[in-house]
Amino acid sequence: MSVSEFLDSELFPYMVSIRRDLHQHPELGMHETRTAQVVARELEQMGLEVTTNVATTGVVGILSGSQPGRVVGLRADMDALPIQDAKIDCPYRSQTEGIMHACGHDGHVAMLLGVAKYLSERREQLQGTVKFFFQPAEEGPGGAESMIQEGVLDNPKVEAVFGAHLWNDLPVGKIGLHYGTHMAAVDQVRITVHGEAGHGASPHQAVDAIVAAAQAVTALQTVVSRQIDPVHPAVLSIGTINGGYRHNVIADKVEMTGTLRTLYPFTKQRIKERIEQVLSGITAAFGAKFDFELIRVYPATVNAESTTRLTEAVVTDLLGSDGLLIQTEPSMGSEDFSFFSQAVPGTFMYVGSKNPAKGFAHPHHHPNFDFDEDALGYGAAVMAESALRFLQQG
């Protein structure tokens, strides 16, 4: 296989067409109805066995080769974000007010459909089975775990899984790989500070929840910076704070939410304990009380040695050593591909999609986000060849 089979053939305009169609019609997590219909239609036209309405809007396609063998899974996420598309002059700009594909998931769907098309046309030479997972709601509330609970890794049982993310931190033509813990676990922080309401002119007769909450926010910044080993990465950020009723009423309740990112379970446990201690001390000092919840969102994404080694060889063979970037530092971002890689050996790769010369340099989740569509060819080629080599190992 070569990258040119994806960049210089009918597969490339096919992927671009799919991507632009989805970009114009973005849908939020668990509402990807039209997207799922497009995916199911394309897979059925390729002759795959298709199951819809998996974990609400997910789609699974099964491609069985002419010979029995191993089973490999390939995954793409489908959901968009509640962001207004600011690309005014873009011909494929989002047509849905307040929603856009600002993280490249439209490209992920297009890449995986390109892989499915390529492999389905070579069914007679295919040994084993490829399962294609088109997953809802990666941006939230999360669809991977629900798909797995509904049995997508069984019948036939998947032995390895590969996933990819278009990445505007890497130039187009590069593939980023990381061995071991690749992306952080993420937990949602919920804090409520309870005081006693009173008149703004008589603060001594009340317990000001806003003052207590403000002190807590400041103190929580020291949990990571001063109470966690610096070689154990962690991020604790308070993202929202809401409280009060009126300018002259002392608030009796403040609600805060935030995010905790960690790479190791023991770091998460330590931070959880320290948050509780900080909140306990500060609220006690003000005569207030608190409620605290740490809600698991996604576990850490861990790349298996075996599948990552295989993909490294694929990238080197297809793109040369210059096309491979072995990343030594993990990302504090998170991904619910983690549920797949917890269940079976898996590898999640970054597909370079940045090209400032063409104007594709904005970061993910930006209202002007876009990417160099040449990345679709590179990503699809690496995913297809990784799947083929895994099957051939049997």
mmCIF file of N, CA, C and O in Angstrom, residues 231-322:
data_model
loop_
_atom_site.group_PDB
_atom_site.id
_atom_site.type_symbol
_atom_site.label_atom_id
_atom_site.label_comp_id
_atom_site.label_asym_id
_atom_site.label_seq_id
_atom_site.Cartn_x
_atom_site.Cartn_y
_atom_site.Cartn_z
ATOM 1 N N VAL A 231 6.542 15.813 39.176
ATOM 2 C CA VAL A 231 6.760 14.873 38.080
ATOM 3 C C VAL A 231 5.505 14.066 37.768
ATOM 4 O O VAL A 231 5.526 13.212 36.882
ATOM 5 N N HIS A 232 4.417 14.315 38.490
ATOM 6 C CA HIS A 232 3.144 13.643 38.237
ATOM 7 C C HIS A 232 2.155 14.671 37.704
ATOM 8 O O HIS A 232 1.506 15.371 38.485
ATOM 9 N N PRO A 233 2.038 14.817 36.388
ATOM 10 C CA PRO A 233 1.235 15.895 35.804
ATOM 11 C C PRO A 233 -0.225 15.850 36.252
ATOM 12 O O PRO A 233 -0.835 14.790 36.378
ATOM 13 N N ALA A 234 -0.774 17.036 36.482
ATOM 14 C CA ALA A 234 -2.183 17.162 36.847
ATOM 15 C C ALA A 234 -2.629 18.594 36.546
ATOM 16 O O ALA A 234 -1.830 19.539 36.574
ATOM 17 N N VAL A 235 -3.911 18.735 36.253
ATOM 18 C CA VAL A 235 -4.511 20.046 36.024
ATOM 19 C C VAL A 235 -5.824 20.095 36.786
ATOM 20 O O VAL A 235 -6.658 19.193 36.653
ATOM 21 N N LEU A 236 -6.019 21.140 37.576
ATOM 22 C CA LEU A 236 -7.277 21.374 38.278
ATOM 23 C C LEU A 236 -7.738 22.779 37.922
ATOM 24 O O LEU A 236 -7.075 23.757 38.258
ATOM 25 N N SER A 237 -8.860 22.877 37.234
ATOM 26 C CA SER A 237 -9.367 24.177 36.785
ATOM 27 C C SER A 237 -10.832 24.328 37.176
ATOM 28 O O SER A 237 -11.630 23.416 36.911
ATOM 29 N N ILE A 238 -11.166 25.448 37.781
ATOM 30 C CA ILE A 238 -12.562 25.786 38.053
ATOM 31 C C ILE A 238 -13.091 26.553 36.842
ATOM 32 O O ILE A 238 -12.560 27.604 36.471
ATOM 33 N N GLY A 239 -14.148 26.026 36.237
ATOM 34 C CA GLY A 239 -14.641 26.614 34.984
ATOM 35 C C GLY A 239 -15.876 27.469 35.130
ATOM 36 O O GLY A 239 -16.092 28.390 34.325
ATOM 37 N N THR A 240 -16.726 27.195 36.136
ATOM 38 C CA THR A 240 -17.918 28.010 36.339
ATOM 39 C C THR A 240 -18.094 28.295 37.823
ATOM 40 O O THR A 240 -17.698 27.499 38.684
ATOM 41 N N ILE A 241 -18.693 29.447 38.111
ATOM 42 C CA ILE A 241 -19.034 29.810 39.487
ATOM 43 C C ILE A 241 -20.313 30.633 39.427
ATOM 44 O O ILE A 241 -20.396 31.629 38.710
ATOM 45 N N ASN A 242 -21.328 30.179 40.155
ATOM 46 C CA ASN A 242 -22.633 30.835 40.118
ATOM 47 C C ASN A 242 -23.205 30.943 41.523
ATOM 48 O O ASN A 242 -23.202 29.969 42.279
ATOM 49 N N GLY A 243 -23.700 32.130 41.860
ATOM 50 C CA GLY A 243 -24.317 32.309 43.163
ATOM 51 C C GLY A 243 -24.916 33.684 43.310
ATOM 52 O O GLY A 243 -24.584 34.620 42.571
ATOM 53 N N GLY A 244 -25.811 33.808 44.265
ATOM 54 C CA GLY A 244 -26.401 35.103 44.570
ATOM 55 C C GLY A 244 -27.719 35.337 43.856
ATOM 56 O O GLY A 244 -28.032 34.686 42.855
ATOM 57 N N TYR A 245 -28.483 36.297 44.397
ATOM 58 C CA TYR A 245 -29.812 36.599 43.883
ATOM 59 C C TYR A 245 -29.966 38.052 43.466
ATOM 60 O O TYR A 245 -30.658 38.380 42.518
ATOM 61 N N ARG A 246 -29.301 38.952 44.226
ATOM 62 C CA ARG A 246 -29.515 40.386 44.016
ATOM 63 C C ARG A 246 -28.339 41.151 44.585
ATOM 64 O O ARG A 246 -27.625 40.663 45.441
ATOM 65 N N HIS A 247 -28.186 42.376 44.111
ATOM 66 C CA HIS A 247 -27.001 43.147 44.489
ATOM 67 C C HIS A 247 -26.924 43.433 45.994
ATOM 68 O O HIS A 247 -25.835 43.628 46.532
ATOM 69 N N ASN A 248 -28.062 43.443 46.684
ATOM 70 C CA ASN A 248 -28.029 43.788 48.110
ATOM 71 C C ASN A 248 -28.422 42.617 49.011
ATOM 72 O O ASN A 248 -28.838 42.810 50.150
ATOM 73 N N VAL A 249 -28.269 41.391 48.472
ATOM 74 C CA VAL A 249 -28.567 40.193 49.255
ATOM 75 C C VAL A 249 -27.296 39.351 49.360
ATOM 76 O O VAL A 249 -26.648 39.040 48.348
ATOM 77 N N ILE A 250 -26.925 38.993 50.568
ATOM 78 C CA ILE A 250 -25.771 38.115 50.762
ATOM 79 C C ILE A 250 -26.172 36.700 50.373
ATOM 80 O O ILE A 250 -27.180 36.167 50.861
ATOM 81 N N ALA A 251 -25.389 36.083 49.488
ATOM 82 C CA ALA A 251 -25.740 34.776 48.919
ATOM 83 C C ALA A 251 -25.600 33.664 49.945
ATOM 84 O O ALA A 251 -24.633 33.636 50.709
ATOM 85 N N ASP A 252 -26.566 32.765 49.930
ATOM 86 C CA ASP A 252 -26.477 31.604 50.822
ATOM 87 C C ASP A 252 -25.972 30.358 50.117
ATOM 88 O O ASP A 252 -25.796 29.312 50.748
ATOM 89 N N LYS A 253 -25.730 30.454 48.787
ATOM 90 C CA LYS A 253 -25.243 29.277 48.067
ATOM 91 C C LYS A 253 -24.448 29.694 46.842
ATOM 92 O O LYS A 253 -24.849 30.610 46.123
ATOM 93 N N VAL A 254 -23.348 29.020 46.631
ATOM 94 C CA VAL A 254 -22.540 29.196 45.423
ATOM 95 C C VAL A 254 -22.229 27.817 44.858
ATOM 96 O O VAL A 254 -21.791 26.916 45.595
ATOM 97 N N GLU A 255 -22.455 27.653 43.562
ATOM 98 C CA GLU A 255 -22.164 26.390 42.880
ATOM 99 C C GLU A 255 -21.007 26.588 41.919
ATOM 100 O O GLU A 255 -20.983 27.563 41.156
ATOM 101 N N MET A 256 -20.060 25.665 41.969
ATOM 102 C CA MET A 256 -18.886 25.739 41.102
ATOM 103 C C MET A 256 -18.682 24.402 40.397
ATOM 104 O O MET A 256 -18.975 23.344 40.972
ATOM 105 N N THR A 257 -18.207 24.458 39.174
ATOM 106 C CA THR A 257 -17.820 23.238 38.471
ATOM 107 C C THR A 257 -16.431 23.428 37.886
ATOM 108 O O THR A 257 -15.989 24.554 37.629
ATOM 109 N N GLY A 258 -15.752 22.323 37.680
ATOM 110 C CA GLY A 258 -14.409 22.392 37.128
ATOM 111 C C GLY A 258 -14.001 21.059 36.538
ATOM 112 O O GLY A 258 -14.803 20.122 36.438
ATOM 113 N N THR A 259 -12.742 20.995 36.154
ATOM 114 C CA THR A 259 -12.213 19.777 35.547
ATOM 115 C C THR A 259 -10.907 19.384 36.222
ATOM 116 O O THR A 259 -10.079 20.252 36.550
ATOM 117 N N LEU A 260 -10.739 18.092 36.421
ATOM 118 C CA LEU A 260 -9.492 17.542 36.950
ATOM 119 C C LEU A 260 -8.913 16.596 35.913
ATOM 120 O O LEU A 260 -9.608 15.689 35.435
ATOM 121 N N ARG A 261 -7.654 16.808 35.558
ATOM 122 C CA ARG A 261 -6.962 15.956 34.582
ATOM 123 C C ARG A 261 -5.753 15.320 35.262
ATOM 124 O O ARG A 261 -4.917 16.028 35.833
ATOM 125 N N THR A 262 -5.663 14.006 35.192
ATOM 126 C CA THR A 262 -4.542 13.292 35.798
ATOM 127 C C THR A 262 -4.110 12.142 34.898
ATOM 128 O O THR A 262 -4.896 11.639 34.081
ATOM 129 N N LEU A 263 -2.863 11.708 35.068
ATOM 130 C CA LEU A 263 -2.349 10.573 34.312
ATOM 131 C C LEU A 263 -2.342 9.291 35.127
ATOM 132 O O LEU A 263 -2.364 8.195 34.565
ATOM 133 N N TYR A 264 -2.310 9.434 36.460
ATOM 134 C CA TYR A 264 -2.163 8.255 37.305
ATOM 135 C C TYR A 264 -3.260 8.225 38.378
ATOM 136 O O TYR A 264 -3.586 9.264 38.975
ATOM 137 N N PRO A 265 -3.813 7.046 38.663
ATOM 138 C CA PRO A 265 -4.886 6.941 39.659
ATOM 139 C C PRO A 265 -4.492 7.465 41.038
ATOM 140 O O PRO A 265 -5.309 8.072 41.734
ATOM 141 N N PHE A 266 -3.236 7.235 41.455
ATOM 142 C CA PHE A 266 -2.837 7.687 42.788
ATOM 143 C C PHE A 266 -2.792 9.211 42.870
ATOM 144 O O PHE A 266 -3.044 9.799 43.926
ATOM 145 N N THR A 267 -2.498 9.875 41.751
ATOM 146 C CA THR A 267 -2.522 11.340 41.729
ATOM 147 C C THR A 267 -3.949 11.842 41.881
ATOM 148 O O THR A 267 -4.215 12.789 42.637
ATOM 149 N N LYS A 268 -4.861 11.206 41.170
ATOM 150 C CA LYS A 268 -6.273 11.578 41.281
ATOM 151 C C LYS A 268 -6.768 11.429 42.709
ATOM 152 O O LYS A 268 -7.449 12.327 43.245
ATOM 153 N N GLN A 269 -6.434 10.339 43.361
ATOM 154 C CA GLN A 269 -6.892 10.107 44.734
ATOM 155 C C GLN A 269 -6.314 11.142 45.688
ATOM 156 O O GLN A 269 -7.012 11.653 46.569
ATOM 157 N N ARG A 270 -5.039 11.464 45.505
ATOM 158 C CA ARG A 270 -4.390 12.459 46.366
ATOM 159 C C ARG A 270 -5.052 13.823 46.211
ATOM 160 O O ARG A 270 -5.327 14.519 47.197
ATOM 161 N N ILE A 271 -5.332 14.221 44.973
ATOM 162 C CA ILE A 271 -5.955 15.524 44.743
ATOM 163 C C ILE A 271 -7.368 15.550 45.314
ATOM 164 O O ILE A 271 -7.789 16.559 45.898
ATOM 165 N N LYS A 272 -8.096 14.469 45.146
ATOM 166 C CA LYS A 272 -9.450 14.394 45.708
ATOM 167 C C LYS A 272 -9.418 14.631 47.221
ATOM 168 O O LYS A 272 -10.228 15.401 47.764
ATOM 169 N N GLU A 273 -8.483 13.988 47.896
ATOM 170 C CA GLU A 273 -8.371 14.150 49.348
ATOM 171 C C GLU A 273 -8.018 15.584 49.716
ATOM 172 O O GLU A 273 -8.565 16.148 50.686
ATOM 173 N N ARG A 274 -7.110 16.193 48.953
ATOM 174 C CA ARG A 274 -6.679 17.547 49.268
ATOM 175 C C ARG A 274 -7.785 18.566 48.993
ATOM 176 O O ARG A 274 -7.922 19.550 49.723
ATOM 177 N N ILE A 275 -8.582 18.358 47.946
ATOM 178 C CA ILE A 275 -9.717 19.252 47.687
ATOM 179 C C ILE A 275 -10.668 19.245 48.880
ATOM 180 O O ILE A 275 -11.120 20.293 49.347
ATOM 181 N N GLU A 276 -10.964 18.063 49.371
ATOM 182 C CA GLU A 276 -11.874 17.942 50.514
ATOM 183 C C GLU A 276 -11.302 18.642 51.744
ATOM 184 O O GLU A 276 -12.032 19.315 52.492
ATOM 185 N N GLN A 277 -9.988 18.512 51.967
ATOM 186 C CA GLN A 277 -9.368 19.147 53.121
ATOM 187 C C GLN A 277 -9.402 20.670 53.001
ATOM 188 O O GLN A 277 -9.676 21.385 53.975
ATOM 189 N N VAL A 278 -9.101 21.168 51.805
ATOM 190 C CA VAL A 278 -9.117 22.621 51.580
ATOM 191 C C VAL A 278 -10.517 23.177 51.798
ATOM 192 O O VAL A 278 -10.717 24.185 52.488
ATOM 193 N N LEU A 279 -11.511 22.527 51.203
ATOM 194 C CA LEU A 279 -12.886 23.004 51.346
ATOM 195 C C LEU A 279 -13.358 22.935 52.793
ATOM 196 O O LEU A 279 -14.053 23.833 53.284
ATOM 197 N N SER A 280 -12.966 21.872 53.484
ATOM 198 C CA SER A 280 -13.376 21.712 54.885
ATOM 199 C C SER A 280 -12.817 22.838 55.749
ATOM 200 O O SER A 280 -13.533 23.445 56.556
ATOM 201 N N GLY A 281 -11.540 23.141 55.565
ATOM 202 C CA GLY A 281 -10.912 24.174 56.379
ATOM 203 C C GLY A 281 -11.453 25.561 56.089
ATOM 204 O O GLY A 281 -11.746 26.332 57.019
ATOM 205 N N ILE A 282 -11.605 25.901 54.824
ATOM 206 C CA ILE A 282 -12.054 27.254 54.468
ATOM 207 C C ILE A 282 -13.503 27.480 54.877
ATOM 208 O O ILE A 282 -13.848 28.517 55.451
ATOM 209 N N THR A 283 -14.373 26.529 54.568
ATOM 210 C CA THR A 283 -15.782 26.728 54.925
ATOM 211 C C THR A 283 -15.970 26.774 56.439
ATOM 212 O O THR A 283 -16.783 27.547 56.943
ATOM 213 N N ALA A 284 -15.205 25.967 57.167
ATOM 214 C CA ALA A 284 -15.301 26.000 58.628
ATOM 215 C C ALA A 284 -14.895 27.368 59.168
ATOM 216 O O ALA A 284 -15.515 27.901 60.104
ATOM 217 N N ALA A 285 -13.874 27.959 58.563
ATOM 218 C CA ALA A 285 -13.402 29.257 59.013
ATOM 219 C C ALA A 285 -14.452 30.345 58.824
ATOM 220 O O ALA A 285 -14.504 31.313 59.597
ATOM 221 N N PHE A 286 -15.301 30.191 57.826
ATOM 222 C CA PHE A 286 -16.339 31.190 57.551
ATOM 223 C C PHE A 286 -17.697 30.795 58.133
ATOM 224 O O PHE A 286 -18.671 31.531 57.970
ATOM 225 N N GLY A 287 -17.784 29.633 58.776
ATOM 226 C CA GLY A 287 -19.058 29.178 59.296
ATOM 227 C C GLY A 287 -19.974 28.626 58.236
ATOM 228 O O GLY A 287 -21.193 28.538 58.428
ATOM 229 N N ALA A 288 -19.409 28.242 57.098
ATOM 230 C CA ALA A 288 -20.184 27.699 55.985
ATOM 231 C C ALA A 288 -20.031 26.178 55.936
ATOM 232 O O ALA A 288 -19.301 25.574 56.732
ATOM 233 N N LYS A 289 -20.728 25.574 54.990
ATOM 234 C CA LYS A 289 -20.614 24.134 54.746
ATOM 235 C C LYS A 289 -20.418 23.907 53.252
ATOM 236 O O LYS A 289 -20.568 24.836 52.452
ATOM 237 N N PHE A 290 -20.123 22.661 52.888
ATOM 238 C CA PHE A 290 -19.891 22.402 51.457
ATOM 239 C C PHE A 290 -20.327 20.993 51.089
ATOM 240 O O PHE A 290 -20.399 20.091 51.924
ATOM 241 N N ASP A 291 -20.623 20.822 49.801
ATOM 242 C CA ASP A 291 -20.801 19.516 49.160
ATOM 243 C C ASP A 291 -19.772 19.420 48.047
ATOM 244 O O ASP A 291 -19.520 20.402 47.334
ATOM 245 N N PHE A 292 -19.186 18.250 47.884
ATOM 246 C CA PHE A 292 -18.145 18.049 46.867
ATOM 247 C C PHE A 292 -18.326 16.695 46.205
ATOM 248 O O PHE A 292 -18.493 15.682 46.873
ATOM 249 N N GLU A 293 -18.314 16.711 44.861
ATOM 250 C CA GLU A 293 -18.377 15.483 44.074
ATOM 251 C C GLU A 293 -17.253 15.483 43.043
ATOM 252 O O GLU A 293 -16.974 16.521 42.436
ATOM 253 N N LEU A 294 -16.638 14.336 42.851
ATOM 254 C CA LEU A 294 -15.683 14.143 41.766
ATOM 255 C C LEU A 294 -16.252 13.042 40.883
ATOM 256 O O LEU A 294 -16.336 11.878 41.293
ATOM 257 N N ILE A 295 -16.688 13.413 39.694
ATOM 258 C CA ILE A 295 -17.447 12.516 38.829
ATOM 259 C C ILE A 295 -16.568 12.055 37.668
ATOM 260 O O ILE A 295 -16.073 12.887 36.877
ATOM 261 N N ARG A 296 -16.357 10.764 37.555
ATOM 262 C CA ARG A 296 -15.529 10.247 36.470
ATOM 263 C C ARG A 296 -16.169 10.546 35.115
ATOM 264 O O ARG A 296 -17.360 10.342 34.911
ATOM 265 N N VAL A 297 -15.372 11.023 34.194
ATOM 266 C CA VAL A 297 -15.825 11.253 32.823
ATOM 267 C C VAL A 297 -15.193 10.195 31.914
ATOM 268 O O VAL A 297 -15.868 9.293 31.448
ATOM 269 N N TYR A 298 -13.868 10.310 31.678
ATOM 270 C CA TYR A 298 -13.152 9.319 30.879
ATOM 271 C C TYR A 298 -11.883 8.894 31.609
ATOM 272 O O TYR A 298 -11.213 9.736 32.226
ATOM 273 N N PRO A 299 -11.508 7.621 31.519
ATOM 274 C CA PRO A 299 -10.211 7.198 32.059
ATOM 275 C C PRO A 299 -9.078 7.643 31.126
ATOM 276 O O PRO A 299 -9.314 8.178 30.040
ATOM 277 N N ALA A 300 -7.858 7.411 31.549
ATOM 278 C CA ALA A 300 -6.704 7.736 30.711
ATOM 279 C C ALA A 300 -6.676 6.852 29.471
ATOM 280 O O ALA A 300 -7.087 5.682 29.503
ATOM 281 N N THR A 301 -6.214 7.433 28.376
ATOM 282 C CA THR A 301 -6.038 6.680 27.132
ATOM 283 C C THR A 301 -4.635 6.089 27.117
ATOM 284 O O THR A 301 -3.649 6.835 27.154
ATOM 285 N N VAL A 302 -4.564 4.766 27.074
ATOM 286 C CA VAL A 302 -3.272 4.069 27.139
ATOM 287 C C VAL A 302 -3.056 3.287 25.850
ATOM 288 O O VAL A 302 -3.871 2.432 25.479
ATOM 289 N N ASN A 303 -1.963 3.587 25.164
ATOM 290 C CA ASN A 303 -1.610 2.868 23.943
ATOM 291 C C ASN A 303 -0.798 1.619 24.272
ATOM 292 O O ASN A 303 0.207 1.693 24.978
ATOM 293 N N ALA A 304 -1.250 0.490 23.754
ATOM 294 C CA ALA A 304 -0.569 -0.779 23.996
ATOM 295 C C ALA A 304 0.741 -0.848 23.229
ATOM 296 O O ALA A 304 0.860 -0.323 22.117
ATOM 297 N N GLU A 305 1.707 -1.511 23.799
ATOM 298 C CA GLU A 305 3.017 -1.670 23.160
ATOM 299 C C GLU A 305 2.895 -2.360 21.810
ATOM 300 O O GLU A 305 3.477 -1.921 20.810
ATOM 301 N N SER A 306 2.145 -3.460 21.750
ATOM 302 C CA SER A 306 2.101 -4.277 20.532
ATOM 303 C C SER A 306 1.476 -3.532 19.358
ATOM 304 O O SER A 306 2.041 -3.502 18.259
ATOM 305 N N THR A 307 0.322 -2.915 19.563
ATOM 306 C CA THR A 307 -0.349 -2.235 18.456
ATOM 307 C C THR A 307 0.362 -0.941 18.069
ATOM 308 O O THR A 307 0.376 -0.557 16.890
ATOM 309 N N THR A 308 0.981 -0.275 19.042
ATOM 310 C CA THR A 308 1.697 0.958 18.736
ATOM 311 C C THR A 308 2.971 0.661 17.962
ATOM 312 O O THR A 308 3.353 1.400 17.043
ATOM 313 N N ARG A 309 3.629 -0.446 18.317
ATOM 314 C CA ARG A 309 4.816 -0.856 17.564
ATOM 315 C C ARG A 309 4.446 -1.167 16.113
ATOM 316 O O ARG A 309 5.168 -0.815 15.179
ATOM 317 N N LEU A 310 3.311 -1.821 15.931
ATOM 318 C CA LEU A 310 2.843 -2.133 14.583
ATOM 319 C C LEU A 310 2.593 -0.846 13.794
ATOM 320 O O LEU A 310 3.022 -0.716 12.644
ATOM 321 N N THR A 311 1.892 0.112 14.407
ATOM 322 C CA THR A 311 1.583 1.355 13.702
ATOM 323 C C THR A 311 2.841 2.167 13.430
ATOM 324 O O THR A 311 2.956 2.813 12.383
ATOM 325 N N GLU A 312 3.799 2.132 14.329
ATOM 326 C CA GLU A 312 5.070 2.826 14.079
ATOM 327 C C GLU A 312 5.730 2.292 12.816
ATOM 328 O O GLU A 312 6.223 3.072 11.980
ATOM 329 N N ALA A 313 5.734 0.973 12.656
ATOM 330 C CA ALA A 313 6.319 0.374 11.451
ATOM 331 C C ALA A 313 5.540 0.783 10.210
ATOM 332 O O ALA A 313 6.129 1.053 9.149
ATOM 333 N N VAL A 314 4.222 0.847 10.324
ATOM 334 C CA VAL A 314 3.391 1.260 9.197
ATOM 335 C C VAL A 314 3.720 2.682 8.771
ATOM 336 O O VAL A 314 3.916 2.970 7.579
ATOM 337 N N VAL A 315 3.779 3.597 9.732
ATOM 338 C CA VAL A 315 4.055 4.996 9.418
ATOM 339 C C VAL A 315 5.428 5.141 8.769
ATOM 340 O O VAL A 315 5.590 5.865 7.778
ATOM 341 N N THR A 316 6.416 4.467 9.311
ATOM 342 C CA THR A 316 7.767 4.553 8.754
ATOM 343 C C THR A 316 7.798 4.033 7.324
ATOM 344 O O THR A 316 8.438 4.628 6.443
ATOM 345 N N ASP A 317 7.095 2.932 7.068
ATOM 346 C CA ASP A 317 7.079 2.364 5.724
ATOM 347 C C ASP A 317 6.329 3.252 4.730
ATOM 348 O O ASP A 317 6.741 3.384 3.567
ATOM 349 N N LEU A 318 5.225 3.854 5.179
ATOM 350 C CA LEU A 318 4.414 4.654 4.265
ATOM 351 C C LEU A 318 4.936 6.070 4.080
ATOM 352 O O LEU A 318 4.877 6.627 2.981
ATOM 353 N N LEU A 319 5.453 6.674 5.161
ATOM 354 C CA LEU A 319 5.815 8.087 5.120
ATOM 355 C C LEU A 319 7.299 8.347 5.315
ATOM 356 O O LEU A 319 7.743 9.493 5.200
ATOM 357 N N GLY A 320 8.052 7.304 5.633
ATOM 358 C CA GLY A 320 9.453 7.494 5.946
ATOM 359 C C GLY A 320 9.633 7.953 7.376
ATOM 360 O O GLY A 320 8.680 8.328 8.054
ATOM 361 N N SER A 321 10.863 7.954 7.831
ATOM 362 C CA SER A 321 11.128 8.333 9.222
ATOM 363 C C SER A 321 10.755 9.779 9.503
ATOM 364 O O SER A 321 10.412 10.141 10.634
ATOM 365 N N ASP A 322 10.792 10.624 8.459
ATOM 366 C CA ASP A 322 10.430 12.030 8.652
ATOM 367 C C ASP A 322 8.943 12.216 8.920
ATOM 368 O O ASP A 322 8.529 13.255 9.444
#
